[in-house]
Tab-separated table of N, CA and C in Angstrom:
chain	number	residue	atom	x	y	z
A	1	GLN	N	88.763	52.213	11.057
A	1	GLN	CA	88.123	51.634	9.915
A	1	GLN	C	86.833	50.938	10.339
A	2	VAL	N	85.896	50.920	9.414
A	2	VAL	CA	84.638	50.228	9.659
A	2	VAL	C	84.904	48.739	9.689
A	3	GLN	N	84.429	48.098	10.737
A	3	GLN	CA	84.703	46.682	10.885
A	3	GLN	C	83.561	45.984	11.609
A	4	LEU	N	83.224	44.807	11.124
A	4	LEU	CA	82.256	43.933	11.766
A	4	LEU	C	82.895	42.560	11.915
A	5	VAL	N	82.745	41.983	13.075
A	5	VAL	CA	83.324	40.680	13.351
A	5	VAL	C	82.264	39.788	13.958
A	6	GLU	N	81.981	38.677	13.290
A	6	GLU	CA	81.016	37.712	13.793
A	6	GLU	C	81.715	36.646	14.625
A	7	SER	N	80.958	36.081	15.529
A	7	SER	CA	81.464	34.989	16.333
A	7	SER	C	80.288	34.171	16.848
A	8	GLY	N	80.585	32.998	17.344
A	8	GLY	CA	79.579	32.176	17.992
A	8	GLY	C	79.032	31.038	17.169
A	9	GLY	N	79.492	30.888	15.944
A	9	GLY	CA	79.023	29.781	15.138
A	9	GLY	C	79.535	28.452	15.662
A	10	GLY	N	78.974	27.397	15.130
A	10	GLY	CA	79.389	26.077	15.556
A	10	GLY	C	78.483	25.003	15.006
A	11	LEU	N	78.649	23.820	15.555
A	11	LEU	CA	77.887	22.652	15.145
A	11	LEU	C	76.745	22.411	16.122
A	12	VAL	N	75.552	22.302	15.575
A	12	VAL	CA	74.358	22.085	16.382
A	12	VAL	C	73.512	21.007	15.722
A	13	GLN	N	72.910	20.166	16.533
A	13	GLN	CA	71.994	19.168	16.002
A	13	GLN	C	70.656	19.807	15.639
A	14	PRO	N	69.936	19.205	14.712
A	14	PRO	CA	68.610	19.735	14.396
A	14	PRO	C	67.761	19.886	15.650
A	15	GLY	N	67.081	21.003	15.741
A	15	GLY	CA	66.297	21.304	16.918
A	15	GLY	C	67.057	22.065	17.980
A	16	GLY	N	68.347	22.182	17.824
A	16	GLY	CA	69.163	22.885	18.784
A	16	GLY	C	69.132	24.385	18.590
A	17	SER	N	69.865	25.072	19.445
A	17	SER	CA	69.891	26.528	19.437
A	17	SER	C	71.319	27.042	19.431
A	18	LEU	N	71.471	28.238	18.912
A	18	LEU	CA	72.772	28.874	18.853
A	18	LEU	C	72.570	30.378	18.813
A	19	ARG	N	73.462	31.096	19.455
A	19	ARG	CA	73.449	32.550	19.418
A	19	ARG	C	74.760	33.047	18.844
A	20	ILE	N	74.671	33.773	17.755
A	20	ILE	CA	75.857	34.340	17.140
A	20	ILE	C	75.883	35.843	17.368
A	21	SER	N	77.086	36.392	17.347
A	21	SER	CA	77.279	37.789	17.688
A	21	SER	C	77.982	38.531	16.570
A	22	CYS	N	77.769	39.829	16.552
A	22	CYS	CA	78.407	40.732	15.605
A	22	CYS	C	78.942	41.914	16.388
A	23	THR	N	80.236	42.078	16.374
A	23	THR	CA	80.871	43.186	17.079
A	23	THR	C	81.298	44.249	16.079
A	24	ALA	N	80.852	45.471	16.295
A	24	ALA	CA	81.102	46.564	15.368
A	24	ALA	C	82.133	47.534	15.932
A	25	SER	N	82.905	48.114	15.043
A	25	SER	CA	83.864	49.131	15.430
A	25	SER	C	84.141	50.037	14.244
A	26	GLY	N	84.654	51.223	14.528
A	26	GLY	CA	85.034	52.140	13.477
A	26	GLY	C	83.927	53.042	12.971
A	27	PHE	N	82.773	52.964	13.568
A	27	PHE	CA	81.655	53.825	13.188
A	27	PHE	C	80.667	53.878	14.328
A	28	ILE	N	79.713	54.792	14.210
A	28	ILE	CA	78.708	54.932	15.258
A	28	ILE	C	77.618	53.909	15.001
A	29	PHE	N	77.755	52.795	15.656
A	29	PHE	CA	76.910	51.635	15.407
A	29	PHE	C	75.434	51.938	15.594
A	30	LYS	N	75.108	52.721	16.584
A	30	LYS	CA	73.710	52.952	16.928
A	30	LYS	C	72.945	53.762	15.889
A	31	LEU	N	73.637	54.335	14.920
A	31	LEU	CA	72.977	55.131	13.899
A	31	LEU	C	72.440	54.304	12.739
A	32	TYR	N	72.789	53.036	12.675
A	32	TYR	CA	72.501	52.260	11.481
A	32	TYR	C	71.783	50.962	11.788
A	33	ALA	N	70.946	50.582	10.840
A	33	ALA	CA	70.282	49.287	10.930
A	33	ALA	C	71.292	48.162	10.774
A	34	LEU	N	70.925	47.016	11.279
A	34	LEU	CA	71.768	45.827	11.202
A	34	LEU	C	71.011	44.715	10.491
A	35	ARG	N	71.708	44.024	9.639
A	35	ARG	CA	71.156	42.884	8.935
A	35	ARG	C	72.034	41.655	9.135
A	36	TRP	N	71.388	40.526	9.229
A	36	TRP	CA	72.076	39.253	9.192
A	36	TRP	C	71.744	38.559	7.873
A	37	TYR	N	72.774	38.111	7.200
A	37	TYR	CA	72.645	37.325	5.989
A	37	TYR	C	73.236	35.946	6.218
A	38	ARG	N	72.860	35.041	5.346
A	38	ARG	CA	73.494	33.738	5.352
A	38	ARG	C	73.708	33.270	3.920
A	39	GLN	N	74.706	32.449	3.750
A	39	GLN	CA	75.000	31.895	2.446
A	39	GLN	C	75.481	30.464	2.610
A	40	ALA	N	74.720	29.562	2.053
A	40	ALA	CA	75.092	28.158	2.042
A	40	ALA	C	75.916	27.872	0.794
A	41	PRO	N	76.721	26.825	0.823
A	41	PRO	CA	77.510	26.476	-0.363
A	41	PRO	C	76.629	26.282	-1.589
A	42	GLY	N	76.991	26.944	-2.673
A	42	GLY	CA	76.243	26.829	-3.909
A	42	GLY	C	74.952	27.611	-3.958
A	43	ALA	N	74.646	28.341	-2.918
A	43	ALA	CA	73.412	29.103	-2.850
A	43	ALA	C	73.707	30.596	-2.837
A	44	ALA	N	72.694	31.366	-3.147
A	44	ALA	CA	72.820	32.813	-3.094
A	44	ALA	C	72.776	33.295	-1.652
A	45	ARG	N	73.356	34.430	-1.439
A	45	ARG	CA	73.299	35.035	-0.117
A	45	ARG	C	71.873	35.504	0.168
A	46	GLU	N	71.409	35.216	1.349
A	46	GLU	CA	70.022	35.442	1.714
A	46	GLU	C	69.934	36.342	2.933
A	47	LEU	N	69.092	37.339	2.855
A	47	LEU	CA	68.816	38.170	4.016
A	47	LEU	C	67.963	37.383	4.996
A	48	VAL	N	68.423	37.281	6.214
A	48	VAL	CA	67.755	36.489	7.230
A	48	VAL	C	66.965	37.353	8.194
A	49	ALA	N	67.583	38.419	8.677
A	49	ALA	CA	66.946	39.230	9.704
A	49	ALA	C	67.415	40.672	9.602
A	50	TYR	N	66.568	41.545	10.076
A	50	TYR	CA	66.813	42.984	10.014
A	50	TYR	C	66.370	43.613	11.320
A	51	ILE	N	67.122	44.603	11.754
A	51	ILE	CA	66.726	45.353	12.936
A	51	ILE	C	67.092	46.812	12.731
A	52	THR	N	66.210	47.700	13.138
A	52	THR	CA	66.467	49.123	13.001
A	52	THR	C	67.585	49.558	13.939
A	53	ASN	N	68.040	50.776	13.729
A	53	ASN	CA	69.172	51.237	14.522
A	53	ASN	C	68.881	51.261	16.021
A	54	SER	N	67.670	51.620	16.369
A	54	SER	CA	67.303	51.678	17.776
A	54	SER	C	66.837	50.333	18.323
A	55	GLY	N	66.577	49.397	17.441
A	55	GLY	CA	66.081	48.099	17.864
A	55	GLY	C	64.586	48.021	18.048
A	56	ASP	N	63.872	49.041	17.606
A	56	ASP	CA	62.440	49.075	17.848
A	56	ASP	C	61.618	48.292	16.832
A	57	MET	N	62.224	47.904	15.732
A	57	MET	CA	61.529	47.116	14.727
A	57	MET	C	62.455	46.053	14.170
A	58	THR	N	61.883	44.901	13.887
A	58	THR	CA	62.638	43.800	13.306
A	58	THR	C	61.851	43.175	12.168
A	59	ASN	N	62.563	42.443	11.326
A	59	ASN	CA	61.934	41.734	10.236
A	59	ASN	C	62.753	40.489	9.938
A	60	TYR	N	62.078	39.458	9.442
A	60	TYR	CA	62.715	38.176	9.196
A	60	TYR	C	62.226	37.576	7.895
A	61	THR	N	63.093	36.806	7.295
A	61	THR	CA	62.652	36.035	6.157
A	61	THR	C	61.718	34.933	6.644
A	62	ASP	N	60.801	34.527	5.787
A	62	ASP	CA	59.750	33.611	6.206
A	62	ASP	C	60.286	32.302	6.781
A	63	SER	N	61.367	31.817	6.241
A	63	SER	CA	61.869	30.516	6.646
A	63	SER	C	62.386	30.479	8.083
A	64	VAL	N	62.702	31.628	8.649
A	64	VAL	CA	63.220	31.662	10.013
A	64	VAL	C	62.276	32.351	10.982
A	65	LYS	N	61.220	32.903	10.474
A	65	LYS	CA	60.284	33.636	11.314
A	65	LYS	C	59.726	32.732	12.410
A	66	GLY	N	59.770	33.224	13.623
A	66	GLY	CA	59.322	32.447	14.760
A	66	GLY	C	60.400	31.601	15.394
A	67	ARG	N	61.520	31.424	14.715
A	67	ARG	CA	62.622	30.629	15.241
A	67	ARG	C	63.847	31.474	15.579
A	68	PHE	N	64.093	32.505	14.787
A	68	PHE	CA	65.263	33.353	14.977
A	68	PHE	C	64.842	34.688	15.578
A	69	THR	N	65.726	35.260	16.366
A	69	THR	CA	65.500	36.570	16.951
A	69	THR	C	66.750	37.425	16.783
A	70	ILE	N	66.586	38.564	16.139
A	70	ILE	CA	67.683	39.511	16.004
A	70	ILE	C	67.566	40.553	17.108
A	71	SER	N	68.694	40.965	17.638
A	71	SER	CA	68.712	41.974	18.677
A	71	SER	C	70.021	42.750	18.592
A	72	ARG	N	70.105	43.802	19.389
A	72	ARG	CA	71.333	44.582	19.396
A	72	ARG	C	71.515	45.252	20.742
A	73	ASP	N	72.760	45.542	21.045
A	73	ASP	CA	73.130	46.275	22.238
A	73	ASP	C	74.002	47.428	21.776
A	74	ASN	N	73.411	48.593	21.677
A	74	ASN	CA	74.133	49.731	21.132
A	74	ASN	C	75.189	50.285	22.082
A	75	VAL	N	75.079	49.962	23.348
A	75	VAL	CA	76.113	50.370	24.290
A	75	VAL	C	77.388	49.567	24.050
A	76	LYS	N	77.215	48.289	23.782
A	76	LYS	CA	78.346	47.408	23.509
A	76	LYS	C	78.728	47.364	22.039
A	77	ASN	N	77.973	48.048	21.187
A	77	ASN	CA	78.212	48.024	19.748
A	77	ASN	C	78.170	46.600	19.200
A	78	MET	N	77.146	45.889	19.616
A	78	MET	CA	77.020	44.496	19.211
A	78	MET	C	75.627	44.182	18.709
A	79	GLY	N	75.574	43.282	17.770
A	79	GLY	CA	74.330	42.717	17.297
A	79	GLY	C	74.342	41.221	17.529
A	80	PHE	N	73.148	40.642	17.560
A	80	PHE	CA	73.027	39.228	17.869
A	80	PHE	C	71.964	38.596	16.986
A	81	LEU	N	72.119	37.322	16.791
A	81	LEU	CA	71.090	36.524	16.149
A	81	LEU	C	70.954	35.233	16.939
A	82	GLU	N	69.832	35.102	17.614
A	82	GLU	CA	69.552	33.878	18.345
A	82	GLU	C	68.756	32.947	17.447
A	83	MET	N	69.262	31.764	17.269
A	83	MET	CA	68.652	30.789	16.381
A	83	MET	C	68.160	29.613	17.198
A	84	ASN	N	66.881	29.379	17.134
A	84	ASN	CA	66.258	28.283	17.853
A	84	ASN	C	65.655	27.285	16.878
A	85	ASN	N	65.491	26.067	17.364
A	85	ASN	CA	64.910	25.004	16.543
A	85	ASN	C	65.589	24.941	15.177
A	86	LEU	N	66.884	24.837	15.200
A	86	LEU	CA	67.639	24.821	13.954
A	86	LEU	C	67.288	23.608	13.107
A	87	LYS	N	67.213	23.842	11.820
A	87	LYS	CA	66.802	22.832	10.866
A	87	LYS	C	67.929	22.526	9.894
A	88	PRO	N	67.842	21.392	9.214
A	88	PRO	CA	68.904	21.023	8.269
A	88	PRO	C	69.109	22.038	7.156
A	89	GLU	N	68.136	22.855	6.866
A	89	GLU	CA	68.285	23.860	5.828
A	89	GLU	C	68.910	25.165	6.319
A	90	ASP	N	69.197	25.262	7.605
A	90	ASP	CA	69.767	26.480	8.167
A	90	ASP	C	71.284	26.609	8.074
A	91	PRO	N	72.028	25.513	7.909
A	91	PRO	CA	73.487	25.679	7.923
A	91	PRO	C	73.968	26.591	6.808
A	92	ALA	N	74.893	27.456	7.152
A	92	ALA	CA	75.425	28.437	6.219
A	92	ALA	C	76.483	29.248	6.952
A	93	VAL	N	77.152	30.086	6.197
A	93	VAL	CA	77.977	31.115	6.789
A	93	VAL	C	77.085	32.320	7.042
A	94	TYR	N	77.012	32.720	8.285
A	94	TYR	CA	76.175	33.848	8.670
A	94	TYR	C	77.036	35.090	8.824
A	95	SER	N	76.610	36.179	8.191
A	95	SER	CA	77.361	37.419	8.205
A	95	SER	C	76.463	38.569	8.604
A	96	CYS	N	77.007	39.490	9.357
A	96	CYS	CA	76.271	40.710	9.668
A	96	CYS	C	76.671	41.803	8.690
A	97	ASN	N	75.763	42.746	8.515
A	97	ASN	CA	75.944	43.778	7.512
A	97	ASN	C	75.364	45.089	7.991
A	98	VAL	N	76.076	46.160	7.700
A	98	VAL	CA	75.606	47.516	7.964
A	98	VAL	C	75.780	48.327	6.693
A	99	LYS	N	74.743	49.011	6.298
A	99	LYS	CA	74.778	49.848	5.103
A	99	LYS	C	74.954	51.305	5.518
A	100	ILE	N	76.129	51.815	5.262
A	100	ILE	CA	76.461	53.197	5.575
A	100	ILE	C	76.423	53.996	4.279
A	101	PRO	N	75.625	55.066	4.234
A	101	PRO	CA	75.511	55.839	2.995
A	101	PRO	C	76.865	56.306	2.480
A	102	PHE	N	77.021	56.210	1.173
A	102	PHE	CA	78.198	56.682	0.461
A	102	PHE	C	79.461	55.886	0.767
A	103	GLU	N	79.298	54.762	1.381
A	103	GLU	CA	80.417	53.877	1.656
A	103	GLU	C	80.051	52.455	1.263
A	104	PRO	N	81.054	51.653	0.964
A	104	PRO	CA	80.753	50.238	0.701
A	104	PRO	C	80.099	49.598	1.912
A	105	ASP	N	79.215	48.648	1.643
A	105	ASP	CA	78.589	47.931	2.742
A	105	ASP	C	79.651	47.301	3.622
A	106	ALA	N	79.410	47.374	4.904
A	106	ALA	CA	80.305	46.754	5.862
A	106	ALA	C	79.859	45.323	6.121
A	107	TRP	N	80.787	44.398	5.979
A	107	TRP	CA	80.532	42.978	6.177
A	107	TRP	C	81.539	42.404	7.149
A	108	GLY	N	81.078	41.482	7.934
A	108	GLY	CA	81.993	40.705	8.736
A	108	GLY	C	82.565	39.556	7.932
A	109	GLN	N	83.435	38.808	8.557
A	109	GLN	CA	84.060	37.672	7.882
A	109	GLN	C	83.138	36.459	7.825
A	110	GLY	N	82.099	36.481	8.607
A	110	GLY	CA	81.152	35.391	8.654
A	110	GLY	C	81.499	34.361	9.708
A	111	THR	N	80.482	33.715	10.216
A	111	THR	CA	80.674	32.630	11.159
A	111	THR	C	79.863	31.433	10.685
A	112	GLN	N	80.482	30.273	10.728
A	112	GLN	CA	79.876	29.065	10.184
A	112	GLN	C	78.903	28.451	11.179
A	113	VAL	N	77.712	28.193	10.700
A	113	VAL	CA	76.713	27.468	11.474
A	113	VAL	C	76.428	26.162	10.756
A	114	THR	N	76.639	25.078	11.454
A	114	THR	CA	76.422	23.757	10.888
A	114	THR	C	75.341	23.041	11.676
A	115	VAL	N	74.401	22.458	10.974
A	115	VAL	CA	73.310	21.709	11.593
A	115	VAL	C	73.396	20.281	11.092
A	116	SER	N	73.676	19.390	11.999
A	116	SER	CA	73.888	18.004	11.604
A	116	SER	C	73.679	17.087	12.793
A	117	PHE	N	73.267	15.862	12.481
A	117	PHE	CA	73.168	14.850	13.517
A	117	PHE	C	74.544	14.366	13.911
């Protein structure tokens, strides 16, 4: 079965850094682009970062541009989101997503990122 599992979330002070991971299984991970989304309580789910299947192109929402880096390791079937200089507006549940044609979007369970003093 198609499965994505996030890990690596936690509590970080403002200005701190965190790297979260997405482990994929049940499909050929390297064929598909990877997206990271986040959703804060009471807020809409927001696309944070995007990376092509090969990793040759990336894109970010303006609020994280220059601070976050999306990457992937297709040998390990893993995606990553490195978050630097975390701000109070960054805390959310972060989820990875893969859009496979003719199938429901694959989502992980999400990993909580908290930014607090």
